[in-house]
mmCIF file of C-alpha atoms and ligand atoms in Angstrom:
data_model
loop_
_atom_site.group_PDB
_atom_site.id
_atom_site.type_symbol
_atom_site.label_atom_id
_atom_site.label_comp_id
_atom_site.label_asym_id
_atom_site.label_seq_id
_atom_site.Cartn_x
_atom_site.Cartn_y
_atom_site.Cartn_z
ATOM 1 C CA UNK A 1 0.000 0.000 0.000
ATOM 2 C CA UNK A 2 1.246 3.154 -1.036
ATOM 3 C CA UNK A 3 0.206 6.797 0.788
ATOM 4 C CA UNK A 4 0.272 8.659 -2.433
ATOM 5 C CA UNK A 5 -0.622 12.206 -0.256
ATOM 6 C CA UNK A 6 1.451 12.343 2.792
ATOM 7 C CA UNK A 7 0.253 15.787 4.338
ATOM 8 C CA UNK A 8 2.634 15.549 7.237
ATOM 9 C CA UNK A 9 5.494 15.999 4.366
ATOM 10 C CA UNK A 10 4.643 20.273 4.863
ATOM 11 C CA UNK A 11 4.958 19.471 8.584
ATOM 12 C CA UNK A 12 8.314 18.214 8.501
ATOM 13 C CA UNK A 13 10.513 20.879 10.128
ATOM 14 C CA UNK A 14 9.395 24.419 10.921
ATOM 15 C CA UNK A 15 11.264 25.936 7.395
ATOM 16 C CA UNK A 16 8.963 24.151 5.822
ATOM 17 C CA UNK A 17 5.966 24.712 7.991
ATOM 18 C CA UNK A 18 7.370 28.434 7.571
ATOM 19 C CA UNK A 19 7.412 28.348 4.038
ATOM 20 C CA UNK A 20 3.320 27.555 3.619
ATOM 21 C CA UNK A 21 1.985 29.309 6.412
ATOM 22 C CA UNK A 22 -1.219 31.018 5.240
ATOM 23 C CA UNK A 23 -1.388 33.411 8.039
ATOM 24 C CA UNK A 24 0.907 36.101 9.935
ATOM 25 C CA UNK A 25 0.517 37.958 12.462
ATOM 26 C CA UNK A 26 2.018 41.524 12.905
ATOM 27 C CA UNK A 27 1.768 44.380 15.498
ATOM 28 C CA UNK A 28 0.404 46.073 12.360
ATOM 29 C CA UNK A 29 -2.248 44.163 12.785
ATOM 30 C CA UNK A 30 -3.324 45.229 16.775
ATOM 31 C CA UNK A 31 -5.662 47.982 17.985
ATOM 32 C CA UNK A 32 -4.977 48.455 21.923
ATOM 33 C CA UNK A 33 -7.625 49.525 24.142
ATOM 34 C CA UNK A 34 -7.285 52.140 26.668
ATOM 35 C CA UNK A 35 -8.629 53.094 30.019
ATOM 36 C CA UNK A 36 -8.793 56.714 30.799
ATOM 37 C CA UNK A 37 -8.963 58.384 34.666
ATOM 38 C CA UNK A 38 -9.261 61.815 35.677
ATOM 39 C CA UNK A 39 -6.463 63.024 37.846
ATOM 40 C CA UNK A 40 -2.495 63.145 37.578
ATOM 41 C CA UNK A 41 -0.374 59.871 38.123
ATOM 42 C CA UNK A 42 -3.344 57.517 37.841
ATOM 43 C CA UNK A 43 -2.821 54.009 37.153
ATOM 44 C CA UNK A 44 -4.782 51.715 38.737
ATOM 45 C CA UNK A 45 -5.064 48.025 37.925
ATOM 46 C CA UNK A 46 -8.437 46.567 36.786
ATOM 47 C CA UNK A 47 -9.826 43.566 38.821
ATOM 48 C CA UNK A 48 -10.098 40.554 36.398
ATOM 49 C CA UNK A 49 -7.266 42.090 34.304
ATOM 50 C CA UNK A 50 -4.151 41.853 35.431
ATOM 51 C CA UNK A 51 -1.348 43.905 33.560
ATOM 52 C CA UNK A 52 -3.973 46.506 32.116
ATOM 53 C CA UNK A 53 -4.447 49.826 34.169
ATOM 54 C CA UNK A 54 -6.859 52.641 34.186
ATOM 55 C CA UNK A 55 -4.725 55.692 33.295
ATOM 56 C CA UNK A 56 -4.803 59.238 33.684
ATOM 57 C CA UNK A 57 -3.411 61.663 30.737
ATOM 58 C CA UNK A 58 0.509 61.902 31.770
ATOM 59 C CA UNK A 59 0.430 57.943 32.150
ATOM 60 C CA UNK A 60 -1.051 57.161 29.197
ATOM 61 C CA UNK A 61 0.984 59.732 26.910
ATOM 62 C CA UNK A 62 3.951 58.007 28.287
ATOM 63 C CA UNK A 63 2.363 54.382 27.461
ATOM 64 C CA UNK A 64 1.395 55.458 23.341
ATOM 65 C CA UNK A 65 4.578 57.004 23.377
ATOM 66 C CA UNK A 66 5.908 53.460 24.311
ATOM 67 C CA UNK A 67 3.455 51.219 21.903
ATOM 68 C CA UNK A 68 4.053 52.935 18.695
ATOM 69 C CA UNK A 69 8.212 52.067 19.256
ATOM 70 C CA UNK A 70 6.543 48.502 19.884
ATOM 71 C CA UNK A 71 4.988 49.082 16.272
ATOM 72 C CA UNK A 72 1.652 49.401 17.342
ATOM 73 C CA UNK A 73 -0.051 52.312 15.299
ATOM 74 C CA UNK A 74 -3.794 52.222 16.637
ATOM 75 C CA UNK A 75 -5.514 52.810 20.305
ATOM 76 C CA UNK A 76 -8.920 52.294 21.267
ATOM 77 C CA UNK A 77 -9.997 54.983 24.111
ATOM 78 C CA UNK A 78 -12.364 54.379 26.685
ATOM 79 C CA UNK A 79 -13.021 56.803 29.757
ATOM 80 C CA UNK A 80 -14.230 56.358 33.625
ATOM 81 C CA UNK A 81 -16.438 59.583 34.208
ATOM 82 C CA UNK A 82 -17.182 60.434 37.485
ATOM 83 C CA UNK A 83 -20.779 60.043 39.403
ATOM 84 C CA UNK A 84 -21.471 64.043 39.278
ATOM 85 C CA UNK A 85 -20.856 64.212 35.713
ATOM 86 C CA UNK A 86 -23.077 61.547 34.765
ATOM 87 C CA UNK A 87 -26.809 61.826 33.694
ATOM 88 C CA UNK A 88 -29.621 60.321 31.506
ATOM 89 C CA UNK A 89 -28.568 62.512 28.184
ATOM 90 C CA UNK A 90 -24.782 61.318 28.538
ATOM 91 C CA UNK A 91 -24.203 65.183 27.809
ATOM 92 C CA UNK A 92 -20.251 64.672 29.395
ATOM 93 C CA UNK A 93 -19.882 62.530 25.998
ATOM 94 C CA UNK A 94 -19.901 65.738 24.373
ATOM 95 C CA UNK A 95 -17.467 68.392 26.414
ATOM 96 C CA UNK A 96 -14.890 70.005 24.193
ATOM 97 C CA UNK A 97 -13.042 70.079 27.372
ATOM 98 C CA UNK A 98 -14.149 66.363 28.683
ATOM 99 C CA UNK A 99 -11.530 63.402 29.313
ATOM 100 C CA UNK A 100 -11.857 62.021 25.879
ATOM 101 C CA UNK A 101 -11.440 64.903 23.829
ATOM 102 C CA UNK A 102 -8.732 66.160 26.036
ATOM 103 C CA UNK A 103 -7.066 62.293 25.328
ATOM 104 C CA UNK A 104 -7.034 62.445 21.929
ATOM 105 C CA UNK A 105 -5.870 66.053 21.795
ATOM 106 C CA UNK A 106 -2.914 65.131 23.846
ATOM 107 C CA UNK A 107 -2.070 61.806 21.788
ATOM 108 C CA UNK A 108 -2.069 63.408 18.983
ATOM 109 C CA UNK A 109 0.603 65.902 19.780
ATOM 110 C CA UNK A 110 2.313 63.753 21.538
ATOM 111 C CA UNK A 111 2.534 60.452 18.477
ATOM 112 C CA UNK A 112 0.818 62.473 15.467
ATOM 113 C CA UNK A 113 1.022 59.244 13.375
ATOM 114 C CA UNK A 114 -1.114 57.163 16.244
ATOM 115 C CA UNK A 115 -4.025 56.292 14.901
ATOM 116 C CA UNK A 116 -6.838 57.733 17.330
ATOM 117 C CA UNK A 117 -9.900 55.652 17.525
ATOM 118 C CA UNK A 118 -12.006 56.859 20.096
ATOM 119 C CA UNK A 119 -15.232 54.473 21.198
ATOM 120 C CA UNK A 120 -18.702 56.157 20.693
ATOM 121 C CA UNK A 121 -21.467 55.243 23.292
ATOM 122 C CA UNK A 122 -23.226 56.432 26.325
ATOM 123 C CA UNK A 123 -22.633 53.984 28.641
ATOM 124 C CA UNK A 124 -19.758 55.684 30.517
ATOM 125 C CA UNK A 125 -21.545 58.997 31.081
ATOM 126 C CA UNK A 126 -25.130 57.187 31.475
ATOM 127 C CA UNK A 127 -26.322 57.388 35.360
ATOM 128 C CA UNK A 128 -27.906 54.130 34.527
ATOM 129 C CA UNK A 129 -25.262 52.475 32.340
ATOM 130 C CA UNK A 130 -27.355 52.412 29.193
ATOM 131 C CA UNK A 131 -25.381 52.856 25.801
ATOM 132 C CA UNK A 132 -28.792 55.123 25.137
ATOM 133 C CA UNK A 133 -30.897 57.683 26.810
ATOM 134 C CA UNK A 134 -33.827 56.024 28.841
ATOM 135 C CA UNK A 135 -37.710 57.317 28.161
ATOM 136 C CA UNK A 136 -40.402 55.344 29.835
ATOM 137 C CA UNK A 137 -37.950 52.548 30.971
ATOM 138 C CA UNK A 138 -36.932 52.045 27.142
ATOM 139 C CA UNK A 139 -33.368 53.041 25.479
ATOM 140 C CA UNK A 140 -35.095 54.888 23.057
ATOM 141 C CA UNK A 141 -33.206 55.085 19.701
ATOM 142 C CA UNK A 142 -33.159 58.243 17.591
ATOM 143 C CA UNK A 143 -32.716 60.746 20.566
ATOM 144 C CA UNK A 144 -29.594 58.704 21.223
ATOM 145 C CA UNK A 145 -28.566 58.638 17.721
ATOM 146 C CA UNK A 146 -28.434 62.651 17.886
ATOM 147 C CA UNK A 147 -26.357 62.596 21.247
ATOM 148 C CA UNK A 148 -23.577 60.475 19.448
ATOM 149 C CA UNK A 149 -23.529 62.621 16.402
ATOM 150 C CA UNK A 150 -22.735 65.681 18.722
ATOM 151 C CA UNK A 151 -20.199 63.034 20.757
ATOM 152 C CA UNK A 152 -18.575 62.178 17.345
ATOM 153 C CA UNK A 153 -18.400 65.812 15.921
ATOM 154 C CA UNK A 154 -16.558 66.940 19.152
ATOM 155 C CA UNK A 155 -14.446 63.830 18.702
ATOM 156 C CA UNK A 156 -13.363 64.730 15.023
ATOM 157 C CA UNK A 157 -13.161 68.454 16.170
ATOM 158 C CA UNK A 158 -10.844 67.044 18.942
ATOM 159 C CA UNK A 159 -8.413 65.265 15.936
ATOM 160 C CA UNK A 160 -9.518 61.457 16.064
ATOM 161 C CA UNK A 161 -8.655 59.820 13.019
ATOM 162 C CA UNK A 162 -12.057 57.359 13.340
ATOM 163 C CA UNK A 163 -14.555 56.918 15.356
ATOM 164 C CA UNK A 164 -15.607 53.739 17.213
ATOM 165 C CA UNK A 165 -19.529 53.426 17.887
ATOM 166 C CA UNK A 166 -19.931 50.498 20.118
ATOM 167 C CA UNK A 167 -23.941 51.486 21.176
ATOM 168 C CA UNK A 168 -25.878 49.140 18.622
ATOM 169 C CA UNK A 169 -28.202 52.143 17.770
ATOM 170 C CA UNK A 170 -30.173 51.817 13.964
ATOM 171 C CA UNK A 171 -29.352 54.423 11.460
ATOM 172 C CA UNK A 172 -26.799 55.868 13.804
ATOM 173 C CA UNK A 173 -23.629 55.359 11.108
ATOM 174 C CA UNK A 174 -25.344 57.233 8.515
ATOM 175 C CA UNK A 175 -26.359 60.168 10.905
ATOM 176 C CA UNK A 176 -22.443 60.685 12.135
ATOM 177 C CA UNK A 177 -21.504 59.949 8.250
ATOM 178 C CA UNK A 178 -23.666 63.004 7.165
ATOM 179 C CA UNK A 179 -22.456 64.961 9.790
ATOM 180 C CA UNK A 180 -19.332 64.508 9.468
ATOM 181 C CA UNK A 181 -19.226 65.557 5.995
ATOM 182 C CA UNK A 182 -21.382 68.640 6.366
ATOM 183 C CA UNK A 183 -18.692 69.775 8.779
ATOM 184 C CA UNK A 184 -15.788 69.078 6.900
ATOM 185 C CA UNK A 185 -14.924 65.992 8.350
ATOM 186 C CA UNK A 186 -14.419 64.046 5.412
ATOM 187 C CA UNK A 187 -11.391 62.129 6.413
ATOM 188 C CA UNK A 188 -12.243 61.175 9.383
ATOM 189 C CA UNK A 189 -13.167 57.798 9.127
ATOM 190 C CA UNK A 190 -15.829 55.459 11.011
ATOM 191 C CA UNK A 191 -15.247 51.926 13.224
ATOM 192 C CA UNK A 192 -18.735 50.483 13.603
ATOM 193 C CA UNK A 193 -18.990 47.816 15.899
ATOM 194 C CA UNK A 194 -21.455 46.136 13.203
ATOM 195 C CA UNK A 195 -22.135 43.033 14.920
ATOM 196 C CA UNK A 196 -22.036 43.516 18.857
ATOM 197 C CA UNK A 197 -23.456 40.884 20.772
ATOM 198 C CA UNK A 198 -25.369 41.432 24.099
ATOM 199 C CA UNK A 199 -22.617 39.099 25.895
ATOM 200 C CA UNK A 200 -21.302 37.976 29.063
ATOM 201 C CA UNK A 201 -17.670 38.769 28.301
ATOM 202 C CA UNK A 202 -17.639 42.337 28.829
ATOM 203 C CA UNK A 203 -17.765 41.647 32.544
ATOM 204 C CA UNK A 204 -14.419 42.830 33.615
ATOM 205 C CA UNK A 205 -14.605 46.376 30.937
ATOM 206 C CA UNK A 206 -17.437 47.126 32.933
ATOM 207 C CA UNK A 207 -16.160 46.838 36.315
ATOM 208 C CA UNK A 208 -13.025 49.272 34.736
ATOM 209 C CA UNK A 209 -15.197 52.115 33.404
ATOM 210 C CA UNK A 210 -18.454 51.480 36.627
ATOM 211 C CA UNK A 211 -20.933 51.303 33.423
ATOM 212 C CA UNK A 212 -22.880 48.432 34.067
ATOM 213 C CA UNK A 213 -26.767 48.458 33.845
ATOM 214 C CA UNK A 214 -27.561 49.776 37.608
ATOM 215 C CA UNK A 215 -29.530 47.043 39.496
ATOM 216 C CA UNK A 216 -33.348 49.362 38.684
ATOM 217 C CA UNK A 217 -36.684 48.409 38.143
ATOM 218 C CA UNK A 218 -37.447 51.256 35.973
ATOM 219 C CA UNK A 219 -34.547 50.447 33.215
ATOM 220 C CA UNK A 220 -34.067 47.286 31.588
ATOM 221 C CA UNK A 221 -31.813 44.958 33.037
ATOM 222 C CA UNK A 222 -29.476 44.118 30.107
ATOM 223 C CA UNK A 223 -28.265 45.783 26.688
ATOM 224 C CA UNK A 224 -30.263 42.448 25.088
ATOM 225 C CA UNK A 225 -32.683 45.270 23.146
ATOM 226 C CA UNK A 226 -29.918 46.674 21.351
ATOM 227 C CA UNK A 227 -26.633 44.276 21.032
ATOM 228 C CA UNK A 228 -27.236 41.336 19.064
ATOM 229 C CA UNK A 229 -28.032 37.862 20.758
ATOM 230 C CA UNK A 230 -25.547 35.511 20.377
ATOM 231 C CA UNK A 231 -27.823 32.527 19.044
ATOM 232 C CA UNK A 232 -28.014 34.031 15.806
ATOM 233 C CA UNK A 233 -25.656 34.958 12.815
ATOM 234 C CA UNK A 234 -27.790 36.115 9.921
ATOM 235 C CA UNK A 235 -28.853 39.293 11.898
ATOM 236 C CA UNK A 236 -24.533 39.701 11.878
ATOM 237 C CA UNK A 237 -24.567 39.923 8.082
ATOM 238 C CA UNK A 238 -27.725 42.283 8.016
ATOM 239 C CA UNK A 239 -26.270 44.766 10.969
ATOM 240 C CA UNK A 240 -22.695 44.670 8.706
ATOM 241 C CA UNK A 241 -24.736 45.410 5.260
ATOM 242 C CA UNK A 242 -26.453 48.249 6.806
ATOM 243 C CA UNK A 243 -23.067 49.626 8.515
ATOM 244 C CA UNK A 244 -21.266 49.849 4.948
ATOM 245 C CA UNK A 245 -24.017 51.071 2.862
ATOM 246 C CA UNK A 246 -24.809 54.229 6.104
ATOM 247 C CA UNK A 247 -20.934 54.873 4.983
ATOM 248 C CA UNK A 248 -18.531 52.692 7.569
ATOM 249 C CA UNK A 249 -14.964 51.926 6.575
ATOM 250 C CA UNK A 250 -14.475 49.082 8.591
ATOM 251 C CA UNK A 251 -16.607 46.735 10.774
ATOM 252 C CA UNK A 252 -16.037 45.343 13.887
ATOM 253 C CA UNK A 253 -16.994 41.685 15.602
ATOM 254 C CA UNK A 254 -17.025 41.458 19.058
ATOM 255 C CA UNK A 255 -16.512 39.697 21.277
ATOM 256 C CA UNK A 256 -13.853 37.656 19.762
ATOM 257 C CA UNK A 257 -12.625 33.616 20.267
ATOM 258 C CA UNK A 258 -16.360 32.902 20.466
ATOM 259 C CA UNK A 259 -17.088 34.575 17.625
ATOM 260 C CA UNK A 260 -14.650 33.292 14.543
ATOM 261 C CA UNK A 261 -17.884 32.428 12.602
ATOM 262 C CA UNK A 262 -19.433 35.520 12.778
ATOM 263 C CA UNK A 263 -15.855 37.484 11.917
ATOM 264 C CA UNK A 264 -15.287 34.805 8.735
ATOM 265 C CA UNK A 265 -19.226 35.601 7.565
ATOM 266 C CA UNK A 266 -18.410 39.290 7.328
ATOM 267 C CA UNK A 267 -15.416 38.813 5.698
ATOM 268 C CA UNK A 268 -16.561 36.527 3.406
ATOM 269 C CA UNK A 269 -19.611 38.538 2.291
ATOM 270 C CA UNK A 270 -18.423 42.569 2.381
ATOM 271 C CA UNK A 271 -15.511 44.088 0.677
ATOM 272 C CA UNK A 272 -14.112 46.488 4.063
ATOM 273 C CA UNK A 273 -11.898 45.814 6.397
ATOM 274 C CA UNK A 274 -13.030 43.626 9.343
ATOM 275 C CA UNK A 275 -11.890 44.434 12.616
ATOM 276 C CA UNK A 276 -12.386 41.878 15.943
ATOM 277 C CA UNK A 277 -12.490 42.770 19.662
ATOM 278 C CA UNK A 278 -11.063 40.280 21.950
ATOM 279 C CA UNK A 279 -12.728 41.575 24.803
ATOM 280 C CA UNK A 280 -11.558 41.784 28.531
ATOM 281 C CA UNK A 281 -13.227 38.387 29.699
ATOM 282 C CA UNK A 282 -11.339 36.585 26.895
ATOM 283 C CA UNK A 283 -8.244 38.682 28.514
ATOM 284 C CA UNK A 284 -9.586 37.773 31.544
ATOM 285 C CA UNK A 285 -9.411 34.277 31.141
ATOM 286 C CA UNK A 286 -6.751 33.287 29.771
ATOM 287 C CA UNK A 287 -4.751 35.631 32.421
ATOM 288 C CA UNK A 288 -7.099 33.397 35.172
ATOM 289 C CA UNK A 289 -6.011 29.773 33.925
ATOM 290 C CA UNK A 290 -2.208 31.500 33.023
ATOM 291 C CA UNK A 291 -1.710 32.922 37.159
ATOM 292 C CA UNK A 292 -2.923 29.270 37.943
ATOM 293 C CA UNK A 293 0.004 27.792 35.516
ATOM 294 C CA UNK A 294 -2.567 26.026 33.160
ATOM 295 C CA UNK A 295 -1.761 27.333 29.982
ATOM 296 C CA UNK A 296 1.421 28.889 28.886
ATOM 297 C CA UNK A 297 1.227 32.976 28.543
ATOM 298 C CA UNK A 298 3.369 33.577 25.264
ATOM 299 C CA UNK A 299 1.807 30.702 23.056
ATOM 300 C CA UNK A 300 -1.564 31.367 24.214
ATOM 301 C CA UNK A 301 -2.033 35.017 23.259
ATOM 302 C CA UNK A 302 -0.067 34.164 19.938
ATOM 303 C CA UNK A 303 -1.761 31.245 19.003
ATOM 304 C CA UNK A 304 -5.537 32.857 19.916
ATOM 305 C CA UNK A 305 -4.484 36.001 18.086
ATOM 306 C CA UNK A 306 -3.581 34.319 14.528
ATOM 307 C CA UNK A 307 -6.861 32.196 15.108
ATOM 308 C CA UNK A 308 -8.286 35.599 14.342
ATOM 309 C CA UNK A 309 -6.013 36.535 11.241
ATOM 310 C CA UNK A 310 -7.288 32.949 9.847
ATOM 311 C CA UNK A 311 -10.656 33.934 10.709
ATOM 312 C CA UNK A 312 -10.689 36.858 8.254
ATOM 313 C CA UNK A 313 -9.947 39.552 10.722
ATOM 314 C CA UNK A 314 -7.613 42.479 9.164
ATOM 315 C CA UNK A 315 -7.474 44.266 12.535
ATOM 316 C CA UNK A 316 -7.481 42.735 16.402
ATOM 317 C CA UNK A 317 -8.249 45.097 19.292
ATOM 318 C CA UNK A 318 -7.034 43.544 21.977
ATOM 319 C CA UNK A 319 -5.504 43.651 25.469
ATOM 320 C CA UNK A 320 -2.769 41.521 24.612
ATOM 321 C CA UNK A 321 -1.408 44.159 21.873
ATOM 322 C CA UNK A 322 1.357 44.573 23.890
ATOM 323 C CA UNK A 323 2.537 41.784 24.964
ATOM 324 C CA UNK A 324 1.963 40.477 21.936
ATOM 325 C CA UNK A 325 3.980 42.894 19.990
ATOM 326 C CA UNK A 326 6.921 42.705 21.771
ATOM 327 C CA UNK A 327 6.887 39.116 21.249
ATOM 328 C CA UNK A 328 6.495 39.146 17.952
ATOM 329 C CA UNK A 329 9.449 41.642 17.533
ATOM 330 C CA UNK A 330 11.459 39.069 19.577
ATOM 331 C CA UNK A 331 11.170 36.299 17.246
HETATM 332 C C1 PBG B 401 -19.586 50.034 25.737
HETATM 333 C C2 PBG B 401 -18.553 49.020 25.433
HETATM 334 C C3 PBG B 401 -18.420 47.787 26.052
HETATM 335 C C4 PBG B 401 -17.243 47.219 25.568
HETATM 336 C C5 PBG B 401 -16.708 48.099 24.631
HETATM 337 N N1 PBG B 401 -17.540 49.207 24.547
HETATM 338 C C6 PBG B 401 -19.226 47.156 27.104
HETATM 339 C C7 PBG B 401 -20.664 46.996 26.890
HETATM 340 O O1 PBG B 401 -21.184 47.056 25.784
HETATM 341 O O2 PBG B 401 -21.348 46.806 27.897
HETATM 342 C C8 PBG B 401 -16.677 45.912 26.011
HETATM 343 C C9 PBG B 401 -15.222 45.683 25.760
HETATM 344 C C10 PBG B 401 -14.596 44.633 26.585
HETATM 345 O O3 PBG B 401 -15.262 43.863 27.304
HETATM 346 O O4 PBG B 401 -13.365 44.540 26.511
HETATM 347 N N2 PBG B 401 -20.374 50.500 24.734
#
């Protein structure tokens, strides 16, 4: 008997394995999300995330100063408002003078090249931790949509080079789109988290930025009326099609490892980049079963983060962008 295709020939040594290998991975290729405090030589650790701090403004210039050397040319940013700045119309979203805008003012001049994508929703500046405003215990939709058009004007007037809506509002891409060009904005480009699930993952995030649905009768209990539920994928392609044709330049997945089906449909079936969130319980996680020694650290994040490359992911936001990076540039 004769094995006429002997497919462990390509596995032979790792120059050949080298040679074939469909997929690379490249710091390129990472988005890092940051955690923004108010105050002056912040940096406090999130619980459930070890190695990733919440960071006020002279930290965090210091830390993009430190990830573009890495190679890293993109940052997600994410701020933790305060209790007496919070209120049902998110109106903090919006301050020329607020955390976020002053964040990507300062990243700018300090790495002009960085590429500034700062996230769009309510959540952080909601008193009740809605990515909406709340009307008759409902997130009501197109009110919201006009309170993240005025969050995403004062974010390009601020310098960011995209914009990252993570709320799950309808028609809400094509309302920043249009205002964005009527006000000259027509380079500044647009992240939509297309297909967001309603998911247990973002535990940890929450705990970071205190914007977790408050424990109410009079608001619903979960985001399960905007973000997608995670039984179905159809409703992934239809949230994508929209995104693109209101005028988004690239779409985002999220959550992540969970998710390679719904990141490999988009890709498949649209002609923009695709972008994938590996969100802090995924972080989470793998740190948890890491600290206990059950998986090894290095070949973990690596081996997770290429899953996404094959996938059909162009772009990874993830926690691990560090870490990751610097390995990569050790190899
Ligand atoms: C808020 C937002 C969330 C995340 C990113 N933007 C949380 C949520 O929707 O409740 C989660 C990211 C993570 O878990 O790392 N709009």
């Amino acid at each position: 008997m004769f094995l006429y295709n002997r497919h462990r020939r390509l596995r032979k040594n790792e120059s050949i394995r080298s040679m074939i290998r469909e997929n690379h991975l490249s710091p390129n290729d990472f988005i890092l999300p940051i955690f923004m405090a108010e105050g002056e030589g912040v940096k406090e650790e999130i619980a459930a995330m070890p190695g990733i701090y919440r960071q006020s403004l002279d930290n965090t210039v210091k830390e993009v100063k430190e990830i573009w050397d890495l190679g890293i040319k993109s940052v997600n940013i994410y701020c933790k408002v305060s209790d007496n700045l919070k209120d049902n119309t998110g109106k903090e979203a919006w301050n020329p003078n607020g955390l976020m805008q002053n964040t990507i003012k300062a990243i700018k001049d300090a790495v002009p090249e960085m590429i500034v994508m700062p996230d769009v929703a309510l959540d952080p500046y909601s008193i009740y931790g809605h990515d909406g405003i709340i009307k008759n215990g409902e997130v009501i939709n197109d009110e919201t949509v006009d309170a993240l058009v005025k969050m995403t004007l004062s974010h390009a007037e601020a310098g960011a080079d995209f914009v990252a809506p993570s709320d799950m509002m309808d028609g809400r891409i094509g309302a920043m789109r249009a205002a964005l060009e009527e006000n000259g904005f027509h380079n500044v480009g647009i992240m939509t988290y297309a297909a967001k699930y309603a998911s247990s993952f973002y535990g940890p995030f929450r705990t970071a930025l205190d914007s977790a649905p408050v424990d109410s009768q009079e608001i619903p209990k979960d985001k399960k009326t905007y973000q997608m539920d995670y039984h179905n994928s159809q409703e992934a392609l239809r949230e994508a099609i929209a995104d693109v044709e209101e005028g988004a330049d690239i779409l985002m997945v999220k959550p992540g490892m969970a998710y390679l089906d719904i990141v490999k449909l988009v890709k498949d079936n649209l002609q923009v980049p695709v972008s994938v969130y590996q969100v802090s319980g995924e972080y989470a996680m793998i740190k948890a079963a890491v600290e206990k020694g059950w998986l090894d650290n290095d070949k973990v994040i690596l081996e997770s983060l290429t899953c996404f490359k094959r996938a059909g992911a162009d772009l990874i936001s993830t926690y691990f962008a560090k870490e990751a990076a610097r390995l990569l540039n050790d190899q």
